[in-house]
Amino acid sequence: MLTNLFLSNHFSCLMTQSTSASSDISVDGEETQICSSCQSKISKKASICPQCRTKIKGGSNITGCLVFLGMILFLVVAFAGCNSSSTGSSDSSSSSYSTTDDNSTMSYVQANNFVKLALKSPSTADFPFFGEGVKISTGTYKVDSYVDSQNGFGAMIRSNYSITLQYTGGDPAAQRNWKVLKFTMDGKDLLNQ
């Protein structure tokens, strides 16, 4: 695995101290190191050798190793998260319809479809953009709205309607799954004509 290769190559940086000078302790208790260029004893705290002016690579590379390991850990977690979401079973296909009983927006859409069936010129129907059915009881909705459409003479008229629909189950987007209980347009009962 790619992660194991990176870890084996860079894990050794945590175990060893990578410096360009070797460490030693002097008699007076101050920690010293030997410059790799001129071989003189210098303070461990020095960043430049006072004898040869060579830049000393001091300290350990633990910070770099920790950053590297953090990035590897992040990548492992990210890949694990991607794989678990793509390999999970898709139960949504078995029940693609909402199990909740709130089809108030769909009742408005279906009411508009039923109203179009009652119009003389359904292709000219213009409904309000926003609308929603009011839930009366479980699966039963009432929509009170209006439609602008052409009459038989070609003039645009506004008709108010009230329709009560019952959702019978199945795909709520299919008109066959809705039953009209009451339908009045401009005060006329269109269901019982």
CSV table of C-alpha atoms in Angstrom, one decimal:
chain,number,residue,atom,x,y,z
A,1,MET,CA,0.0,0.0,0.0
A,2,LEU,CA,1.2,3.5,-0.8
A,3,THR,CA,0.7,4.7,2.8
A,4,ASN,CA,3.0,1.9,4.1
A,5,LEU,CA,5.8,3.0,1.7
A,6,PHE,CA,5.6,6.6,2.8
A,7,LEU,CA,5.5,5.6,6.5
A,8,SER,CA,8.5,3.3,6.3
A,9,ASN,CA,10.6,5.9,4.5
A,10,HIS,CA,9.7,8.7,6.8
A,11,PHE,CA,9.2,7.0,10.1
A,12,SER,CA,12.9,6.9,10.8
A,13,CYS,CA,12.9,10.7,11.1
A,14,LEU,CA,11.0,10.3,14.4
A,15,MET,CA,13.5,7.9,15.8
A,16,THR,CA,16.8,9.7,14.9
A,17,GLN,CA,17.9,13.3,15.2
A,18,SER,CA,19.0,14.7,11.8
A,19,THR,CA,21.6,17.3,12.3
A,20,SER,CA,24.6,18.3,10.4
A,21,ALA,CA,26.8,18.4,13.5
A,22,SER,CA,27.3,15.8,16.3
A,23,SER,CA,26.3,16.5,19.9
A,24,ASP,CA,28.6,16.6,22.9
A,25,ILE,CA,28.4,18.0,26.4
A,26,SER,CA,31.3,20.3,27.6
A,27,VAL,CA,32.8,20.4,31.0
A,28,ASP,CA,31.0,23.6,32.1
A,29,GLY,CA,27.6,21.9,31.5
A,30,GLU,CA,26.6,23.6,28.3
A,31,GLU,CA,25.6,21.4,25.5
A,32,THR,CA,27.9,21.6,22.5
A,33,GLN,CA,28.1,20.2,19.0
A,34,ILE,CA,30.9,19.8,16.5
A,35,CYS,CA,30.7,21.7,13.2
A,36,SER,CA,30.6,19.4,10.3
A,37,SER,CA,32.7,21.8,8.2
A,38,CYS,CA,35.6,22.9,10.4
A,39,GLN,CA,35.2,20.3,13.2
A,40,SER,CA,35.3,23.0,16.0
A,41,LYS,CA,33.2,22.7,19.2
A,42,ILE,CA,30.3,25.2,19.1
A,43,SER,CA,27.3,25.9,21.3
A,44,LYS,CA,24.2,23.7,20.6
A,45,LYS,CA,22.2,26.9,20.4
A,46,ALA,CA,24.3,28.4,17.6
A,47,SER,CA,22.8,28.6,14.1
A,48,ILE,CA,26.1,29.7,12.5
A,49,CYS,CA,29.6,28.4,13.3
A,50,PRO,CA,31.7,31.3,14.7
A,51,GLN,CA,34.9,29.8,13.2
A,52,CYS,CA,33.9,29.1,9.6
A,53,ARG,CA,30.6,30.9,9.3
A,54,THR,CA,28.8,27.8,8.0
A,55,LYS,CA,25.1,27.6,8.6
A,56,ILE,CA,24.3,24.8,11.1
A,57,LYS,CA,21.3,22.6,10.5
A,58,GLY,CA,20.3,22.2,14.1
A,59,GLY,CA,17.6,20.4,16.0
A,60,SER,CA,15.5,17.5,14.9
A,61,ASN,CA,13.1,17.3,12.0
A,62,ILE,CA,10.3,16.1,14.2
A,63,THR,CA,8.0,19.0,13.2
A,64,GLY,CA,8.3,18.1,9.5
A,65,CYS,CA,7.7,14.4,10.3
A,66,LEU,CA,4.6,15.2,12.3
A,67,VAL,CA,3.2,17.4,9.5
A,68,PHE,CA,3.9,14.6,7.0
A,69,LEU,CA,2.2,12.0,9.2
A,70,GLY,CA,-0.7,14.3,9.7
A,71,MET,CA,-1.2,14.7,6.0
A,72,ILE,CA,-1.0,10.9,5.5
A,73,LEU,CA,-3.6,10.4,8.3
A,74,PHE,CA,-5.9,13.0,6.7
A,75,LEU,CA,-5.6,11.2,3.3
A,76,VAL,CA,-6.3,7.8,4.8
A,77,VAL,CA,-9.4,9.1,6.6
A,78,ALA,CA,-10.6,11.0,3.4
A,79,PHE,CA,-10.2,7.9,1.3
A,80,ALA,CA,-11.9,5.7,3.8
A,81,GLY,CA,-14.8,8.2,4.0
A,82,CYS,CA,-15.2,8.2,0.2
A,83,ASN,CA,-15.1,4.5,-0.1
A,84,SER,CA,-17.7,3.9,2.7
A,85,SER,CA,-20.2,6.3,1.1
A,86,SER,CA,-19.8,4.8,-2.4
A,87,THR,CA,-20.0,1.2,-1.3
A,88,GLY,CA,-23.0,1.7,1.0
A,89,SER,CA,-26.2,0.0,-0.2
A,90,SER,CA,-28.8,2.2,-1.8
A,91,ASP,CA,-32.1,1.5,-0.1
A,92,SER,CA,-33.6,4.7,-1.5
A,93,SER,CA,-34.4,2.9,-4.8
A,94,SER,CA,-36.7,0.4,-3.0
A,95,SER,CA,-38.9,3.2,-1.7
A,96,SER,CA,-38.5,6.2,-4.0
A,97,TYR,CA,-41.6,7.9,-2.7
A,98,SER,CA,-41.8,10.0,0.4
A,99,THR,CA,-43.0,8.1,3.5
A,100,THR,CA,-44.2,11.4,5.0
A,101,ASP,CA,-47.7,12.6,4.5
A,102,ASP,CA,-46.8,16.1,3.6
A,103,ASN,CA,-47.6,16.4,-0.1
A,104,SER,CA,-48.9,20.0,0.1
A,105,THR,CA,-46.7,21.3,-2.7
A,106,MET,CA,-47.5,18.4,-4.9
A,107,SER,CA,-51.2,18.9,-4.3
A,108,TYR,CA,-50.8,22.4,-5.7
A,109,VAL,CA,-49.1,21.0,-8.8
A,110,GLN,CA,-51.8,18.4,-9.3
A,111,ALA,CA,-54.6,20.9,-8.7
A,112,ASN,CA,-53.2,23.0,-11.5
A,113,ASN,CA,-53.2,19.9,-13.7
A,114,PHE,CA,-56.9,19.3,-13.0
A,115,VAL,CA,-57.8,22.9,-13.5
A,116,LYS,CA,-56.1,22.8,-17.0
A,117,LEU,CA,-58.5,20.0,-17.9
A,118,ALA,CA,-61.4,22.3,-17.2
A,119,LEU,CA,-60.2,25.3,-19.3
A,120,LYS,CA,-61.2,26.1,-22.9
A,121,SER,CA,-57.5,27.0,-23.7
A,122,PRO,CA,-55.3,25.1,-21.3
A,123,SER,CA,-52.1,26.0,-23.1
A,124,THR,CA,-52.6,29.6,-22.1
A,125,ALA,CA,-53.0,28.9,-18.4
A,126,ASP,CA,-50.9,31.0,-16.1
A,127,PHE,CA,-50.8,30.0,-12.4
A,128,PRO,CA,-49.2,31.9,-9.5
A,129,PHE,CA,-45.6,30.8,-9.1
A,130,PHE,CA,-45.9,30.1,-5.4
A,131,GLY,CA,-48.7,28.0,-4.1
A,132,GLU,CA,-49.4,25.2,-1.7
A,133,GLY,CA,-52.3,23.0,-0.7
A,134,VAL,CA,-53.6,23.1,2.8
A,135,LYS,CA,-53.6,19.8,4.5
A,136,ILE,CA,-57.2,19.0,5.7
A,137,SER,CA,-56.6,15.5,6.9
A,138,THR,CA,-54.2,12.6,6.2
A,139,GLY,CA,-53.7,12.6,2.4
A,140,THR,CA,-56.4,15.2,1.8
A,141,TYR,CA,-55.5,18.7,0.6
A,142,LYS,CA,-57.4,21.9,-0.3
A,143,VAL,CA,-56.1,24.4,-2.8
A,144,ASP,CA,-57.6,27.8,-3.2
A,145,SER,CA,-56.0,29.9,-6.0
A,146,TYR,CA,-56.6,31.5,-9.4
A,147,VAL,CA,-55.6,31.0,-13.0
A,148,ASP,CA,-55.2,33.5,-15.9
A,149,SER,CA,-56.2,32.0,-19.2
A,150,GLN,CA,-57.9,32.8,-22.5
A,151,ASN,CA,-61.6,32.4,-22.8
A,152,GLY,CA,-63.4,31.3,-26.0
A,153,PHE,CA,-63.0,34.8,-27.5
A,154,GLY,CA,-59.2,35.0,-26.9
A,155,ALA,CA,-59.4,37.5,-24.0
A,156,MET,CA,-57.3,36.8,-20.9
A,157,ILE,CA,-59.5,36.3,-17.9
A,158,ARG,CA,-58.8,35.4,-14.3
A,159,SER,CA,-60.8,32.5,-12.7
A,160,ASN,CA,-60.7,31.7,-9.0
A,161,TYR,CA,-60.9,28.0,-8.1
A,162,SER,CA,-61.1,25.8,-5.1
A,163,ILE,CA,-60.2,22.1,-5.4
A,164,THR,CA,-60.0,19.4,-2.7
A,165,LEU,CA,-57.8,16.5,-3.6
A,166,GLN,CA,-57.0,13.1,-2.0
A,167,TYR,CA,-53.7,11.4,-2.4
A,168,THR,CA,-54.3,7.7,-3.0
A,169,GLY,CA,-50.7,6.4,-2.8
A,170,GLY,CA,-47.9,5.7,-5.1
A,171,ASP,CA,-45.9,8.3,-7.0
A,172,PRO,CA,-47.3,11.7,-5.9
A,173,ALA,CA,-46.1,13.3,-9.2
A,174,ALA,CA,-48.5,11.0,-11.2
A,175,GLN,CA,-52.0,12.5,-11.7
A,176,ARG,CA,-53.6,9.1,-11.6
A,177,ASN,CA,-52.7,8.8,-7.8
A,178,TRP,CA,-54.9,11.8,-6.9
A,179,LYS,CA,-58.6,11.9,-6.7
A,180,VAL,CA,-60.7,15.1,-7.0
A,181,LEU,CA,-63.2,15.3,-4.1
A,182,LYS,CA,-64.5,18.9,-4.7
A,183,PHE,CA,-63.9,21.3,-7.6
A,184,THR,CA,-65.4,24.8,-8.0
A,185,MET,CA,-64.3,27.4,-10.4
A,186,ASP,CA,-65.8,30.9,-10.3
A,187,GLY,CA,-68.5,29.6,-8.0
A,188,LYS,CA,-69.6,26.8,-10.2
A,189,ASP,CA,-69.4,23.2,-9.1
A,190,LEU,CA,-67.5,21.5,-11.9
A,191,LEU,CA,-67.5,18.0,-10.3
A,192,ASN,CA,-71.3,17.5,-10.2
A,193,GLN,CA,-72.4,18.9,-13.6
